Coordinates of C-alpha atoms and ligand atoms in Angstrom, one line a residue:
M1 CA -24.1 12.4 -22.8
N2 CA -24.4 9.3 -24.9
K3 CA -25.4 6.5 -22.5
A4 CA -24.1 2.6 -23.6
E5 CA -25.7 -0.4 -23.0
F6 CA -23.0 -1.7 -20.6
I7 CA -19.7 -0.5 -18.2
W8 CA -16.9 -3.1 -17.5
M9 CA -17.1 -2.7 -13.4
D10 CA -14.3 -5.8 -12.3
G11 CA -14.2 -8.3 -14.5
T12 CA -18.3 -7.5 -15.2
F13 CA -20.9 -5.8 -17.4
V14 CA -22.9 -3.4 -15.8
P15 CA -26.0 -1.5 -17.2
W16 CA -24.9 1.5 -17.6
D17 CA -27.2 3.4 -14.9
E18 CA -25.6 0.3 -12.3
A19 CA -22.2 1.8 -12.8
N20 CA -22.4 3.4 -9.1
V21 CA -19.9 3.9 -6.1
H22 CA -19.8 5.2 -2.6
I23 CA -19.6 7.8 -1.7
L24 CA -16.8 6.9 0.8
T25 CA -14.5 6.2 -2.1
H26 CA -11.2 7.1 -1.4
T27 CA -11.0 8.6 -4.4
L28 CA -13.7 11.3 -4.7
H29 CA -12.0 12.7 -1.5
Y30 CA -8.1 12.8 -2.4
G31 CA -7.6 12.0 -5.5
N32 CA -5.4 9.5 -6.4
G33 CA -6.7 8.3 -9.0
V34 CA -5.7 7.1 -13.1
F35 CA -8.0 7.4 -16.4
E36 CA -7.3 6.4 -20.3
G37 CA -8.4 8.5 -22.8
T38 CA -9.0 6.2 -25.9
R39 CA -11.0 6.0 -29.2
A40 CA -12.8 3.7 -31.5
Y41 CA -13.1 4.7 -35.1
Q42 CA -15.5 3.5 -37.0
T43 CA -13.1 2.1 -39.8
Q44 CA -14.5 0.7 -43.7
K45 CA -13.9 -3.0 -41.8
G46 CA -15.7 -1.6 -39.1
L47 CA -15.3 -0.3 -35.5
A48 CA -11.7 -0.8 -34.1
I49 CA -9.8 1.4 -31.1
F50 CA -6.6 3.0 -32.4
K51 CA -3.3 2.6 -30.2
L52 CA -4.8 0.0 -27.4
R53 CA -1.6 -0.8 -26.1
E54 CA -0.4 2.2 -25.8
H55 CA -3.0 3.8 -23.9
T56 CA -3.3 1.1 -22.0
T57 CA 0.6 0.1 -21.8
R58 CA 0.3 4.2 -20.2
L59 CA -2.8 3.5 -17.6
L60 CA -0.7 1.0 -15.9
N61 CA 2.7 3.6 -16.3
S62 CA 0.2 5.7 -14.4
A63 CA -0.8 3.6 -11.8
K64 CA 2.6 2.7 -10.9
I65 CA 3.5 6.2 -10.4
T66 CA 0.2 7.0 -8.1
M67 CA 1.1 3.7 -6.2
I68 CA -1.5 2.1 -7.2
T69 CA -1.3 -1.5 -7.9
P70 CA -3.7 -2.6 -10.6
N71 CA -6.0 -4.9 -10.0
F72 CA -5.3 -6.4 -13.8
D73 CA -2.7 -6.8 -15.9
L74 CA -2.4 -5.5 -19.8
E75 CA -4.5 -8.2 -21.3
T76 CA -7.0 -8.4 -19.6
L77 CA -7.5 -4.6 -19.6
E78 CA -7.0 -5.2 -23.4
Q79 CA -9.3 -7.5 -24.1
A80 CA -12.4 -5.8 -21.9
Q81 CA -12.1 -2.8 -24.2
I82 CA -12.3 -5.2 -26.5
E83 CA -15.3 -7.4 -25.2
L84 CA -16.9 -3.5 -23.8
L85 CA -17.5 -2.7 -27.4
R86 CA -18.0 -5.2 -28.9
K87 CA -22.3 -5.9 -26.8
N88 CA -22.7 -2.4 -26.6
H89 CA -23.4 -2.1 -30.4
F90 CA -22.3 1.2 -31.1
K91 CA -22.6 3.0 -34.5
S92 CA -20.8 6.2 -34.1
N93 CA -17.0 6.8 -33.2
V94 CA -16.6 5.8 -29.4
Y95 CA -14.7 7.4 -26.3
L96 CA -12.7 4.7 -23.8
R97 CA -12.7 6.1 -20.0
P98 CA -11.0 3.7 -18.7
L99 CA -10.2 4.3 -14.6
I100 CA -8.5 2.9 -11.6
F101 CA -9.9 4.0 -8.8
L102 CA -9.7 3.6 -5.0
G103 CA -12.3 2.1 -3.4
Y104 CA -15.5 2.4 -0.7
G105 CA -13.1 0.7 2.4
V106 CA -10.4 2.8 3.8
M107 CA -10.3 6.4 4.9
G108 CA -6.7 9.3 5.4
L109 CA -4.7 9.9 3.6
Y110 CA -2.8 6.8 3.5
H111 CA -4.1 5.1 1.1
V112 CA -1.6 0.9 0.7
S113 CA -4.8 -0.2 2.0
A114 CA -8.3 0.8 0.1
P115 CA -9.5 -1.7 -2.5
V116 CA -8.1 -1.1 -6.1
R117 CA -10.9 -1.0 -7.9
T118 CA -10.9 -1.1 -12.2
A119 CA -14.3 0.8 -14.5
I120 CA -13.8 1.0 -18.2
A121 CA -16.6 3.0 -20.0
A122 CA -17.7 3.7 -23.3
W123 CA -19.7 6.0 -25.2
E124 CA -20.6 7.4 -29.3
W125 CA -18.1 10.9 -29.2
G126 CA -18.0 13.0 -32.1
T127 CA -15.2 15.9 -31.7
Y128 CA -14.0 17.4 -28.3
L129 CA -13.6 20.8 -29.9
G130 CA -16.1 21.4 -32.2
E131 CA -16.1 20.2 -35.8
E132 CA -15.7 24.0 -37.1
G133 CA -12.7 24.2 -34.5
L134 CA -11.6 21.4 -37.0
E135 CA -11.5 23.2 -40.3
K136 CA -11.4 27.0 -38.8
G137 CA -9.4 26.3 -35.8
I138 CA -9.9 27.7 -32.2
R139 CA -9.7 30.4 -30.9
V140 CA -6.6 30.1 -27.2
K141 CA -5.8 31.9 -24.1
I142 CA -2.5 31.0 -22.2
S143 CA -3.4 30.8 -18.5
S144 CA -2.6 32.4 -15.5
F145 CA -2.7 28.7 -14.0
V146 CA 1.4 27.7 -14.3
R147 CA 0.6 23.6 -15.3
N148 CA 2.1 21.8 -12.0
P149 CA 5.8 22.1 -11.4
V150 CA 7.0 18.8 -11.9
K151 CA 8.8 19.6 -8.4
S152 CA 6.0 18.5 -6.6
T153 CA 3.2 16.5 -9.1
M154 CA 4.0 14.1 -11.9
G155 CA 2.7 15.2 -15.3
K156 CA 3.4 12.1 -16.9
A157 CA 0.6 10.2 -14.8
K158 CA -3.0 10.3 -16.4
A159 CA -4.0 11.5 -12.7
V160 CA -6.5 12.8 -11.7
A161 CA -5.7 14.4 -9.5
N162 CA -3.3 17.1 -12.1
Y163 CA -6.8 18.0 -14.0
L164 CA -7.3 19.8 -10.8
N165 CA -5.4 22.6 -12.4
S166 CA -6.9 22.1 -16.4
Q167 CA -10.3 22.5 -15.1
M168 CA -8.7 25.9 -14.1
A169 CA -6.9 27.0 -16.7
K170 CA -9.9 24.9 -19.4
F171 CA -12.9 27.7 -17.0
E172 CA -10.5 30.9 -17.0
A173 CA -10.4 30.6 -20.9
K174 CA -14.0 29.7 -21.6
D175 CA -15.0 32.2 -19.0
A176 CA -12.6 34.9 -21.3
G177 CA -14.5 33.2 -25.3
Y178 CA -11.7 31.8 -25.1
D179 CA -12.1 27.9 -26.9
E180 CA -9.5 26.4 -25.5
A181 CA -6.1 27.5 -22.9
L182 CA -2.3 26.7 -23.5
L183 CA -0.1 26.2 -20.0
L184 CA 3.1 27.5 -19.5
D185 CA 5.7 25.8 -17.1
D186 CA 7.5 27.0 -13.9
D187 CA 10.2 29.0 -16.0
G188 CA 7.4 30.8 -18.5
F189 CA 7.2 27.9 -21.5
I190 CA 5.1 26.7 -23.0
A191 CA 3.6 23.0 -21.5
E192 CA 0.4 21.9 -23.4
G193 CA -2.8 22.7 -23.4
S194 CA -5.9 21.3 -20.8
G195 CA -5.6 18.2 -22.1
E196 CA -4.0 18.8 -25.9
C197 CA -0.2 18.4 -26.5
F198 CA 1.6 21.7 -28.4
F199 CA 2.6 22.3 -32.4
I200 CA 3.9 25.4 -34.2
I201 CA 5.0 26.1 -37.2
R202 CA 7.8 28.4 -38.3
D203 CA 9.4 28.4 -42.0
G204 CA 8.6 25.4 -43.0
V205 CA 9.5 23.4 -39.1
L206 CA 7.3 21.6 -36.4
I207 CA 8.2 22.5 -34.0
S208 CA 6.6 20.9 -30.6
P209 CA 7.8 21.2 -27.0
P210 CA 9.8 18.3 -25.4
N211 CA 7.5 16.9 -22.9
D212 CA 8.8 17.7 -20.2
N213 CA 5.8 19.4 -18.4
S214 CA 3.0 17.3 -20.1
L215 CA 1.5 14.1 -20.9
E216 CA 3.5 11.4 -22.6
S217 CA 0.8 12.6 -25.6
I218 CA 0.3 9.8 -28.2
T219 CA -0.5 12.1 -30.7
Q220 CA 2.0 13.9 -30.3
G221 CA 4.5 10.9 -31.4
M222 CA 1.4 9.8 -33.9
V223 CA 1.7 13.6 -35.9
L224 CA 5.6 13.7 -35.2
E225 CA 5.7 10.7 -36.9
L226 CA 4.2 11.1 -40.1
A227 CA 5.7 14.8 -39.9
R228 CA 9.0 12.9 -40.5
A229 CA 7.5 10.1 -42.3
K230 CA 6.7 13.2 -45.5
G231 CA 10.2 15.0 -44.5
I232 CA 8.8 17.9 -43.1
P233 CA 11.6 18.7 -40.8
V234 CA 11.1 18.7 -36.8
E235 CA 12.4 20.4 -33.7
R236 CA 11.0 19.2 -30.3
R237 CA 12.9 22.7 -28.3
R238 CA 11.8 25.2 -25.9
V239 CA 8.9 27.7 -27.0
T240 CA 8.0 30.9 -25.2
R241 CA 4.6 33.1 -25.9
D242 CA 6.1 35.8 -28.6
E243 CA 6.9 32.6 -30.4
V244 CA 3.6 31.5 -30.3
Y245 CA 2.4 34.9 -31.6
M246 CA 5.3 34.9 -34.0
A247 CA 3.5 31.5 -35.4
D248 CA 2.7 30.5 -38.8
E249 CA 0.7 27.9 -38.0
A250 CA -0.3 26.2 -34.4
F251 CA -2.4 23.4 -33.5
F252 CA -3.3 21.3 -31.0
T253 CA -3.2 16.9 -30.4
G254 CA -4.7 15.0 -27.9
T255 CA -6.9 11.9 -28.7
A256 CA -10.1 13.6 -27.8
A257 CA -8.2 16.9 -29.9
E258 CA -7.4 15.0 -32.9
V259 CA -5.1 17.9 -34.5
T260 CA -7.0 21.2 -33.8
P261 CA -6.0 23.9 -35.4
I262 CA -5.4 27.2 -33.8
R263 CA -6.6 30.0 -35.3
N264 CA -6.0 32.5 -32.4
V265 CA -3.8 33.2 -29.6
D266 CA -4.3 35.7 -27.0
G267 CA -6.1 38.2 -29.7
R268 CA -3.1 38.3 -31.8
V269 CA -4.1 36.2 -35.4
I270 CA -2.2 33.0 -36.1
G271 CA -0.3 33.2 -39.8
N272 CA -3.9 33.4 -42.1
G273 CA -5.8 33.2 -39.6
T274 CA -7.6 28.8 -40.1
R275 CA -6.7 26.3 -40.5
G276 CA -2.8 26.0 -42.5
T277 CA -2.2 24.3 -45.4
M278 CA 0.9 21.5 -43.1
T279 CA -2.1 22.0 -40.1
K280 CA -4.4 20.6 -43.1
E281 CA -1.6 18.1 -44.2
L282 CA -1.3 16.0 -40.9
Q283 CA -4.4 16.8 -39.8
E284 CA -5.7 15.1 -42.6
A285 CA -3.0 12.0 -42.0
Y286 CA -3.9 11.4 -38.8
F287 CA -7.3 10.7 -40.2
D288 CA -6.3 8.1 -42.6
V289 CA -4.5 6.0 -40.0
V290 CA -7.1 6.5 -37.3
Y291 CA -9.5 5.7 -39.5
G292 CA -7.6 3.0 -41.5
R293 CA -6.8 4.1 -44.9
N294 CA -3.4 4.2 -44.6
P295 CA -1.9 0.6 -44.9
A296 CA 1.4 1.5 -43.3
Y297 CA -0.5 2.0 -40.4
E298 CA -2.8 -0.2 -39.4
H299 CA -1.5 -2.4 -37.2
L300 CA -2.3 0.4 -34.9
L301 CA -5.3 -0.7 -35.1
T302 CA -8.4 -3.2 -33.6
Y303 CA -10.7 -4.7 -34.6
I304 CA -13.5 -5.1 -32.5
Ligands
PMP1 N1 -2.1 16.7 -22.6 C1 -3.1 16.0 -21.2 C2 -2.9 17.0 -20.0 C3 -3.8 15.6 -21.7 O1 -5.6 15.3 -21.1 C4 -3.8 14.5 -23.0 C5 -4.8 13.5 -23.1 N2 -5.1 12.4 -22.6 C6 -3.3 15.0 -23.2 C7 -2.0 15.9 -23.6 C8 -2.7 14.3 -25.5 O2 -2.4 13.4 -24.7 P1 -2.6 12.0 -25.8 O3 -2.5 12.3 -26.9 O4 -2.6 11.0 -25.1 O5 -4.8 12.6 -26.0

């Protein structure tokens, strides 16, 4: 990976190679930790973090859900992310990874007396699902792994433990020659991708499943807002796999995945087998926002 110079750990900047933890770090053993994935783009006015407030708020909400008492408040965490980007002098687009975790000192499942720690890493990172995917679309497999059922897992938290489910689905899809996995919920309706929310377009209507069994995706929210502003009809409702196969267009959204078109699902060609026209329009609108080219949404950017 692209190393940076510093990582922020519990209030201080630590050289990248020294940002280490003890092997008995609680989160490493029992999986209770929460994180974010946030992007900063090189705009005309320099590097800018997209939706810093929303991502940092979600981080603290994730901690609340999983019963971790954060050791820093919202403003401090926001400032730390800004300072981190300033100190690292990045030349291209950046991915930020704040992590609140339980440190070394207590073992056993009763976690409440484990020390809470916070780290923020940032590094230069390009497209998540490939530059070609952004243009031509990716191939997706509906996973044999059902999305963690809401009866026993809390998918609104961006919790470390939830990502075992994502990893198994991702591995299965990649191993079968696909680019990404799409997971169903335990009733058989589309839940989300391994790290993305999902959209289809049918007869000019943009459809995305409700967030019943998915993260409340910040990118999904942005794309829905852009679509509504363009007068595109939007539906939030359950979607079945056969409806996906019949869709005119499909795409994923996520901070890492941005707006990635889907050209094939389970061997069925979606639309004309490439990026659809509405997908392209929404993708361009999204990039205009994050790169600071749309003044109406510039307030969503935090310039470094
Ligand atoms: N679902 C999951 C499981 C994810 O990990 C992500 C990435 N954070 C998303 C959806 C997309 O969320 P966002 O647009 O906020 O990055």
